[in-house]
Amino acid sequence: MSSPGDILDLISRGDAATRADLARVTGMARSTVAQRVDTLIAYGLVEERETGASTGGRPPRVLRLATERNCVVGVDLGATHCRVALMDIGGTLLADREDPLRITEGPEAVLRHIDERMHELLAQAGRPLAAVKAIGIGVPGPVEFATGRPVNPPIMPGWHEFPIPDYFTSRYDLEVLVDNDVNALALGEVRHGSTAADNLLFVKVGTGIGCGIIAGGRLHRGAQGAAGDIGHIRVPGADTAACRCGNTGCLEAVAGGAALAARLAEAGVPAADGRAVVDLVSSGDPLAVRLVREAGRDIGDVLAGLVNFFNPEAIVVGGVMAAAHEHLLAGVREVIYQRSLPLATHRLTVVPTEAGEAGGALGAGRLAIDHILDPRNIDRALAAHAAGAAPAAR
Amino acid sequence: MSSPGDILDLISRGDAATRADLARVTGMARSTVAQRVDTLIAYGLVEERETGASTGGRPPRVLRLATERNCVVGVDLGATHCRVALMDIGGTLLADREDPLRITEGPEAVLRHIDERMHELLAQAGRPLAAVKAIGIGVPGPVEFATGRPVNPPIMPGWHEFPIPDYFTSRYDLEVLVDNDVNALALGEVRHGSTAADNLLFVKVGTGIGCGIIAGGRLHRGAQGAAGDIGHIRVPGADTAACRCGNTGCLEAVAGGAALAARLAEAGVPAADGRAVVDLVSSGDPLAVRLVREAGRDIGDVLAGLVNFFNPEAIVVGGVMAAAHEHLLAGVREVIYQRSLPLATHRLTVVPTEAGEAGGALGAGRLAIDHILDPRNIDRALAAHAAGAAPAAR
């Protein structure tokens, strides 16, 4: 405690704006505070400026995060798109861009694309490459968070165990965090959306179905980082649909965008994927509307159990299928309120995402910011810096 | 930070044993450390003793929790029993006792019983009443944790919204924490059992079925404190059993001890309750064995979904029915390993509880200890103490 990392934490949260504040809040000697602050300034994370307003004598000097010199990049990788966002370390979006990109093109091509976009956005925002301290990347598949390697990701052929961070850390002096896209979306929702909740589920309904979990204000990844994989929970009373995982009755096989598209195609209504289903719903196709509403009920049946188990304040629904949210959420709400316990639902909100298309990239950027500003990581980086070594590449 | 509460935290975790340690670890001036330590000593939570071993000069003085002068009481209330445990603030059990007691006798009679037992245990252990700083109570029903009031507890008639803490705080100068019994069991398991896990589910299978959740090392209570109520999750493919909650197919109505007893009775095998079912299993009754094994599969069907969602390291099964754990756990494991995703199960352990009968009371005591030693609560109590007021009753 009261390490340089803790001092930075107080400054970035706005709990202390001057050296005198820090001495008062921490109870540390003025000389110790000065030493810690000077270290952070030398390292470039904090800057000290004279304020215009003086009350006579020497004008007070105010400490703040050095947002000009410290940025992060947030990346949202989908099956067929890539969004890259440049943010400063205070969380302000500086520039972003989305392109169509097939994740099946493989790690080298996709990571090169991210690399190029990063340079373009930096040029656009007028920031040097050295300002980028970390990159956060959300990918559409399971990831071992500690190493940044995808683990048997079903829709990412060629990515299994690929060490994503190495691509960047071998080229640049920065850190790389890789996480499942729904975790980035959940984090983006609580930090950038209007849903302030300590216990929140972000349910992404796209081709598949996944869930990001905020428990007690923090991302819950579980023991192996596999938490939130709700697409293969068995839907009560839906045992016939075969799933690509080998089981039957999985939520994804019953209510995912791909499953709905297949069912429409079987009925003679051409639909290639979830987006096509949403288009049919928008145009008022009665079968598509009915299937989406039924899918909502099936999702609601699984979520009703999770509401009893987890007791969240909010469920936020995103992903491609959320564009048909009137019908989807109607089904979800219907079953949750019918099946969950009254104590767990009487203040529960079930809403479509507000962060929208940009949510995943902003959440991934937030993952990078939280990592850089974590007091333990600051102290580790400073120790390496002091020892004359380059900051460790995680 | 670096408040008296933080100082106590360092001492109780063993991170600092002397004033010199504290100055080094916190970076605070020696005079500030001395002031904080003296406050804690004056308040009675810390004591300083000379060690025998001297290296010449003044012998070093060591700081430790004042366990002689600070105790807690942990209480486990069941439908038909009451166990009271006296522990010191370091977590050592000093004395305990269990009695048959019907919770339906109502709050006044039950709380009077706890009060009397507390005095008996104190006399037995030779500690004064003033040493008791807090009481933790686990009750078999939903509780609003912040106020300590049960909320429509189905098997506790007369307890709805009864302010349990007031009974004790109006008589004594101590704090009272009331929680659902499964939360106390989960806490008891990670602190007193051999299952060291940051993400753990404690599943209590008795008359009903409930679950205590440890997420990231902390109790997860959810938005309204209702988390873990898995007894009313719908079991896939079991839609006919009517539940007392008004729905059908609830886990409790299919696999709870009362449901199994009723099904045995219907088949002409007399069984009054879950304990009778366990006795029949012990005596090798084939129908009882079959029903318990099926119940295990139904519980496994619900837990399989929760394993995908939560990705725990361990599932611990307790409660009356866990006495038939060979058959119960065989069914649970069978379905979890069949239905959950490989990444989430390959290191998952599913085990019967080790803490045994005493687990609930020890866990409730741990709830009280954690509250007393929480740095924020220490600082609040000291502030009240300094202002000349009696410590606030939560």
PDB file of C-alpha atoms in Angstrom, chain A residues 17-169:
ATOM      1  CA  ALA A  17      -5.113  16.505  -6.920  1.00  0.00           C
ATOM      2  CA  THR A  18      -1.977  17.845  -5.229  1.00  0.00           C
ATOM      3  CA  ARG A  19       1.044  16.608  -3.282  1.00  0.00           C
ATOM      4  CA  ALA A  20      -0.498  18.061  -0.120  1.00  0.00           C
ATOM      5  CA  ASP A  21      -3.714  16.051  -0.803  1.00  0.00           C
ATOM      6  CA  LEU A  22      -1.669  12.879  -1.192  1.00  0.00           C
ATOM      7  CA  ALA A  23       0.200  13.419   2.086  1.00  0.00           C
ATOM      8  CA  ARG A  24      -3.095  14.009   3.878  1.00  0.00           C
ATOM      9  CA  VAL A  25      -4.959  11.055   2.316  1.00  0.00           C
ATOM     10  CA  THR A  26      -2.145   8.515   2.699  1.00  0.00           C
ATOM     11  CA  GLY A  27      -0.647   9.722   5.976  1.00  0.00           C
ATOM     12  CA  MET A  28       2.796   9.428   4.351  1.00  0.00           C
ATOM     13  CA  ALA A  29       5.621  11.869   5.012  1.00  0.00           C
ATOM     14  CA  ARG A  30       5.815  14.766   2.481  1.00  0.00           C
ATOM     15  CA  SER A  31       9.272  13.612   1.442  1.00  0.00           C
ATOM     16  CA  THR A  32       7.989  10.076   0.685  1.00  0.00           C
ATOM     17  CA  VAL A  33       5.062  11.465  -1.321  1.00  0.00           C
ATOM     18  CA  ALA A  34       7.471  13.658  -3.299  1.00  0.00           C
ATOM     19  CA  GLN A  35       9.660  10.644  -4.085  1.00  0.00           C
ATOM     20  CA  ARG A  36       6.720   8.553  -5.358  1.00  0.00           C
ATOM     21  CA  VAL A  37       5.234  11.409  -7.415  1.00  0.00           C
ATOM     22  CA  ASP A  38       8.608  12.220  -8.972  1.00  0.00           C
ATOM     23  CA  THR A  39       8.951   8.563  -9.989  1.00  0.00           C
ATOM     24  CA  LEU A  40       5.563   8.620 -11.726  1.00  0.00           C
ATOM     25  CA  ILE A  41       6.407  11.892 -13.480  1.00  0.00           C
ATOM     26  CA  ALA A  42       9.786  10.538 -14.620  1.00  0.00           C
ATOM     27  CA  TYR A  43       8.009   7.426 -15.919  1.00  0.00           C
ATOM     28  CA  GLY A  44       5.620   9.684 -17.863  1.00  0.00           C
ATOM     29  CA  LEU A  45       2.275   8.584 -16.421  1.00  0.00           C
ATOM     30  CA  VAL A  46       1.619  11.723 -14.360  1.00  0.00           C
ATOM     31  CA  GLU A  47       2.141  15.393 -15.071  1.00  0.00           C
ATOM     32  CA  GLU A  48       2.118  18.388 -12.751  1.00  0.00           C
ATOM     33  CA  ARG A  49       0.880  21.783 -13.899  1.00  0.00           C
ATOM     34  CA  GLU A  50       0.551  25.183 -12.304  1.00  0.00           C
ATOM     35  CA  THR A  51      -3.054  26.307 -12.125  1.00  0.00           C
ATOM     36  CA  GLY A  52      -3.944  29.807 -13.224  1.00  0.00           C
ATOM     37  CA  ALA A  53      -5.794  30.551 -10.001  1.00  0.00           C
ATOM     38  CA  SER A  54      -3.417  31.607  -7.230  1.00  0.00           C
ATOM     39  CA  THR A  55      -4.393  32.749  -3.772  1.00  0.00           C
ATOM     40  CA  GLY A  56      -1.129  34.626  -3.305  1.00  0.00           C
ATOM     41  CA  GLY A  57       2.291  33.093  -2.839  1.00  0.00           C
ATOM     42  CA  ARG A  58       3.389  30.223  -5.060  1.00  0.00           C
ATOM     43  CA  PRO A  59       0.516  29.056  -7.350  1.00  0.00           C
ATOM     44  CA  PRO A  60      -0.746  25.551  -6.447  1.00  0.00           C
ATOM     45  CA  ARG A  61       0.393  22.757  -8.747  1.00  0.00           C
ATOM     46  CA  VAL A  62      -2.077  20.115  -9.807  1.00  0.00           C
ATOM     47  CA  LEU A  63      -1.355  16.462 -10.602  1.00  0.00           C
ATOM     48  CA  ARG A  64      -3.161  14.623 -13.387  1.00  0.00           C
ATOM     49  CA  LEU A  65      -2.886  11.593 -15.650  1.00  0.00           C
ATOM     50  CA  ALA A  66      -0.609  12.355 -18.628  1.00  0.00           C
ATOM     51  CA  THR A  67      -3.339  11.645 -21.195  1.00  0.00           C
ATOM     52  CA  GLU A  68      -1.429  13.305 -24.071  1.00  0.00           C
ATOM     53  CA  ARG A  69       1.431  10.853 -23.743  1.00  0.00           C
ATOM     54  CA  ASN A  70      -0.443   7.671 -22.853  1.00  0.00           C
ATOM     55  CA  CYS A  71      -2.911   5.922 -25.145  1.00  0.00           C
ATOM     56  CA  VAL A  72      -4.375   2.479 -25.662  1.00  0.00           C
ATOM     57  CA  VAL A  73      -5.853   0.681 -28.647  1.00  0.00           C
ATOM     58  CA  GLY A  74      -9.097  -1.292 -28.348  1.00  0.00           C
ATOM     59  CA  VAL A  75      -9.948  -3.911 -30.970  1.00  0.00           C
ATOM     60  CA  ASP A  76     -13.220  -5.722 -31.598  1.00  0.00           C
ATOM     61  CA  LEU A  77     -12.777  -8.751 -33.832  1.00  0.00           C
ATOM     62  CA  GLY A  78     -15.941 -10.380 -35.153  1.00  0.00           C
ATOM     63  CA  ALA A  79     -16.469 -13.203 -37.603  1.00  0.00           C
ATOM     64  CA  THR A  80     -16.581 -10.719 -40.493  1.00  0.00           C
ATOM     65  CA  HIS A  81     -15.494  -7.328 -39.146  1.00  0.00           C
ATOM     66  CA  CYS A  82     -12.679  -5.570 -37.313  1.00  0.00           C
ATOM     67  CA  ARG A  83     -13.114  -2.334 -35.393  1.00  0.00           C
ATOM     68  CA  VAL A  84     -10.065  -0.508 -34.038  1.00  0.00           C
ATOM     69  CA  ALA A  85     -10.350   2.385 -31.567  1.00  0.00           C
ATOM     70  CA  LEU A  86      -7.630   4.705 -30.263  1.00  0.00           C
ATOM     71  CA  MET A  87      -8.329   6.054 -26.762  1.00  0.00           C
ATOM     72  CA  ASP A  88      -6.307   8.089 -24.314  1.00  0.00           C
ATOM     73  CA  ILE A  89      -5.594   6.619 -20.890  1.00  0.00           C
ATOM     74  CA  GLY A  90      -8.406   8.689 -19.401  1.00  0.00           C
ATOM     75  CA  GLY A  91     -10.893   6.759 -21.580  1.00  0.00           C
ATOM     76  CA  THR A  92     -11.582   9.443 -24.211  1.00  0.00           C
ATOM     77  CA  LEU A  93     -12.063   8.124 -27.746  1.00  0.00           C
ATOM     78  CA  LEU A  94      -9.575   9.810 -30.114  1.00  0.00           C
ATOM     79  CA  ALA A  95     -10.314   8.000 -33.399  1.00  0.00           C
ATOM     80  CA  ASP A  96     -11.813   4.734 -34.609  1.00  0.00           C
ATOM     81  CA  ARG A  97     -12.562   2.788 -37.730  1.00  0.00           C
ATOM     82  CA  GLU A  98     -14.395  -0.377 -38.735  1.00  0.00           C
ATOM     83  CA  ASP A  99     -13.650  -2.563 -41.761  1.00  0.00           C
ATOM     84  CA  PRO A 100     -15.063  -5.811 -43.125  1.00  0.00           C
ATOM     85  CA  LEU A 101     -12.540  -8.544 -42.339  1.00  0.00           C
ATOM     86  CA  ARG A 102     -12.916 -12.318 -42.250  1.00  0.00           C
ATOM     87  CA  ILE A 103     -11.406 -13.824 -39.112  1.00  0.00           C
ATOM     88  CA  THR A 104     -10.908 -17.016 -41.146  1.00  0.00           C
ATOM     89  CA  GLU A 105      -8.091 -15.229 -43.000  1.00  0.00           C
ATOM     90  CA  GLY A 106      -6.003 -16.293 -40.001  1.00  0.00           C
ATOM     91  CA  PRO A 107      -3.864 -14.621 -37.337  1.00  0.00           C
ATOM     92  CA  GLU A 108      -1.078 -13.169 -39.488  1.00  0.00           C
ATOM     93  CA  ALA A 109      -3.375 -11.347 -41.931  1.00  0.00           C
ATOM     94  CA  VAL A 110      -5.796 -10.148 -39.263  1.00  0.00           C
ATOM     95  CA  LEU A 111      -3.101  -8.927 -36.840  1.00  0.00           C
ATOM     96  CA  ARG A 112      -1.286  -7.142 -39.691  1.00  0.00           C
ATOM     97  CA  HIS A 113      -4.556  -5.361 -40.472  1.00  0.00           C
ATOM     98  CA  ILE A 114      -4.860  -4.233 -36.829  1.00  0.00           C
ATOM     99  CA  ASP A 115      -1.240  -3.073 -36.869  1.00  0.00           C
ATOM    100  CA  GLU A 116      -1.807  -0.944 -39.991  1.00  0.00           C
ATOM    101  CA  ARG A 117      -5.020   0.564 -38.641  1.00  0.00           C
ATOM    102  CA  MET A 118      -3.276   1.437 -35.378  1.00  0.00           C
ATOM    103  CA  HIS A 119      -0.669   3.463 -37.284  1.00  0.00           C
ATOM    104  CA  GLU A 120      -3.349   5.212 -39.368  1.00  0.00           C
ATOM    105  CA  LEU A 121      -5.390   6.172 -36.290  1.00  0.00           C
ATOM    106  CA  LEU A 122      -2.270   7.459 -34.512  1.00  0.00           C
ATOM    107  CA  ALA A 123      -1.434   9.641 -37.531  1.00  0.00           C
ATOM    108  CA  GLN A 124      -5.028  10.865 -37.654  1.00  0.00           C
ATOM    109  CA  ALA A 125      -4.998  11.790 -33.944  1.00  0.00           C
ATOM    110  CA  GLY A 126      -1.475  13.227 -34.077  1.00  0.00           C
ATOM    111  CA  ARG A 127      -0.033  10.887 -31.446  1.00  0.00           C
ATOM    112  CA  PRO A 128       3.313   9.069 -31.654  1.00  0.00           C
ATOM    113  CA  LEU A 129       3.556   5.268 -31.603  1.00  0.00           C
ATOM    114  CA  ALA A 130       5.429   5.500 -28.293  1.00  0.00           C
ATOM    115  CA  ALA A 131       2.248   6.823 -26.676  1.00  0.00           C
ATOM    116  CA  VAL A 132       0.528   3.433 -27.070  1.00  0.00           C
ATOM    117  CA  LYS A 133       1.030   1.580 -23.788  1.00  0.00           C
ATOM    118  CA  ALA A 134      -1.307  -1.337 -24.359  1.00  0.00           C
ATOM    119  CA  ILE A 135      -3.628  -3.014 -26.847  1.00  0.00           C
ATOM    120  CA  GLY A 136      -6.833  -4.756 -25.772  1.00  0.00           C
ATOM    121  CA  ILE A 137      -8.380  -7.250 -28.203  1.00  0.00           C
ATOM    122  CA  GLY A 138     -11.761  -8.962 -27.983  1.00  0.00           C
ATOM    123  CA  VAL A 139     -12.047 -12.138 -30.088  1.00  0.00           C
ATOM    124  CA  PRO A 140     -15.112 -14.268 -30.927  1.00  0.00           C
ATOM    125  CA  GLY A 141     -14.014 -17.418 -29.090  1.00  0.00           C
ATOM    126  CA  PRO A 142     -12.617 -18.809 -25.848  1.00  0.00           C
ATOM    127  CA  VAL A 143      -9.255 -17.387 -24.752  1.00  0.00           C
ATOM    128  CA  GLU A 144      -6.778 -18.280 -22.042  1.00  0.00           C
ATOM    129  CA  PHE A 145      -6.605 -14.751 -20.657  1.00  0.00           C
ATOM    130  CA  ALA A 146      -3.245 -15.146 -18.888  1.00  0.00           C
ATOM    131  CA  THR A 147      -1.415 -15.986 -22.132  1.00  0.00           C
ATOM    132  CA  GLY A 148      -3.675 -14.368 -24.735  1.00  0.00           C
ATOM    133  CA  ARG A 149      -4.080 -17.623 -26.697  1.00  0.00           C
ATOM    134  CA  PRO A 150      -7.422 -18.746 -28.169  1.00  0.00           C
ATOM    135  CA  VAL A 151      -8.461 -22.247 -27.023  1.00  0.00           C
ATOM    136  CA  ASN A 152     -10.187 -24.356 -29.716  1.00  0.00           C
ATOM    137  CA  PRO A 153     -12.188 -21.377 -31.014  1.00  0.00           C
ATOM    138  CA  PRO A 154     -14.902 -22.914 -33.231  1.00  0.00           C
ATOM    139  CA  ILE A 155     -15.246 -20.060 -35.751  1.00  0.00           C
ATOM    140  CA  MET A 156     -11.535 -19.079 -35.807  1.00  0.00           C
ATOM    141  CA  PRO A 157      -9.702 -21.803 -37.772  1.00  0.00           C
ATOM    142  CA  GLY A 158      -5.921 -21.421 -37.506  1.00  0.00           C
ATOM    143  CA  TRP A 159      -6.065 -19.423 -34.264  1.00  0.00           C
ATOM    144  CA  HIS A 160      -5.905 -22.318 -31.748  1.00  0.00           C
ATOM    145  CA  GLU A 161      -3.133 -21.513 -29.249  1.00  0.00           C
ATOM    146  CA  PHE A 162      -1.777 -18.722 -31.467  1.00  0.00           C
ATOM    147  CA  PRO A 163       0.158 -16.360 -29.146  1.00  0.00           C
ATOM    148  CA  ILE A 164      -1.593 -13.123 -30.195  1.00  0.00           C
ATOM    149  CA  PRO A 165       0.372 -10.824 -27.823  1.00  0.00           C
ATOM    150  CA  ASP A 166       3.743 -11.891 -29.315  1.00  0.00           C
ATOM    151  CA  TYR A 167       2.834 -10.434 -32.713  1.00  0.00           C
ATOM    152  CA  PHE A 168       2.834  -6.943 -31.164  1.00  0.00           C
ATOM    153  CA  THR A 169       5.278  -7.312 -28.277  1.00  0.00           C
TER     154      THR A 169
END
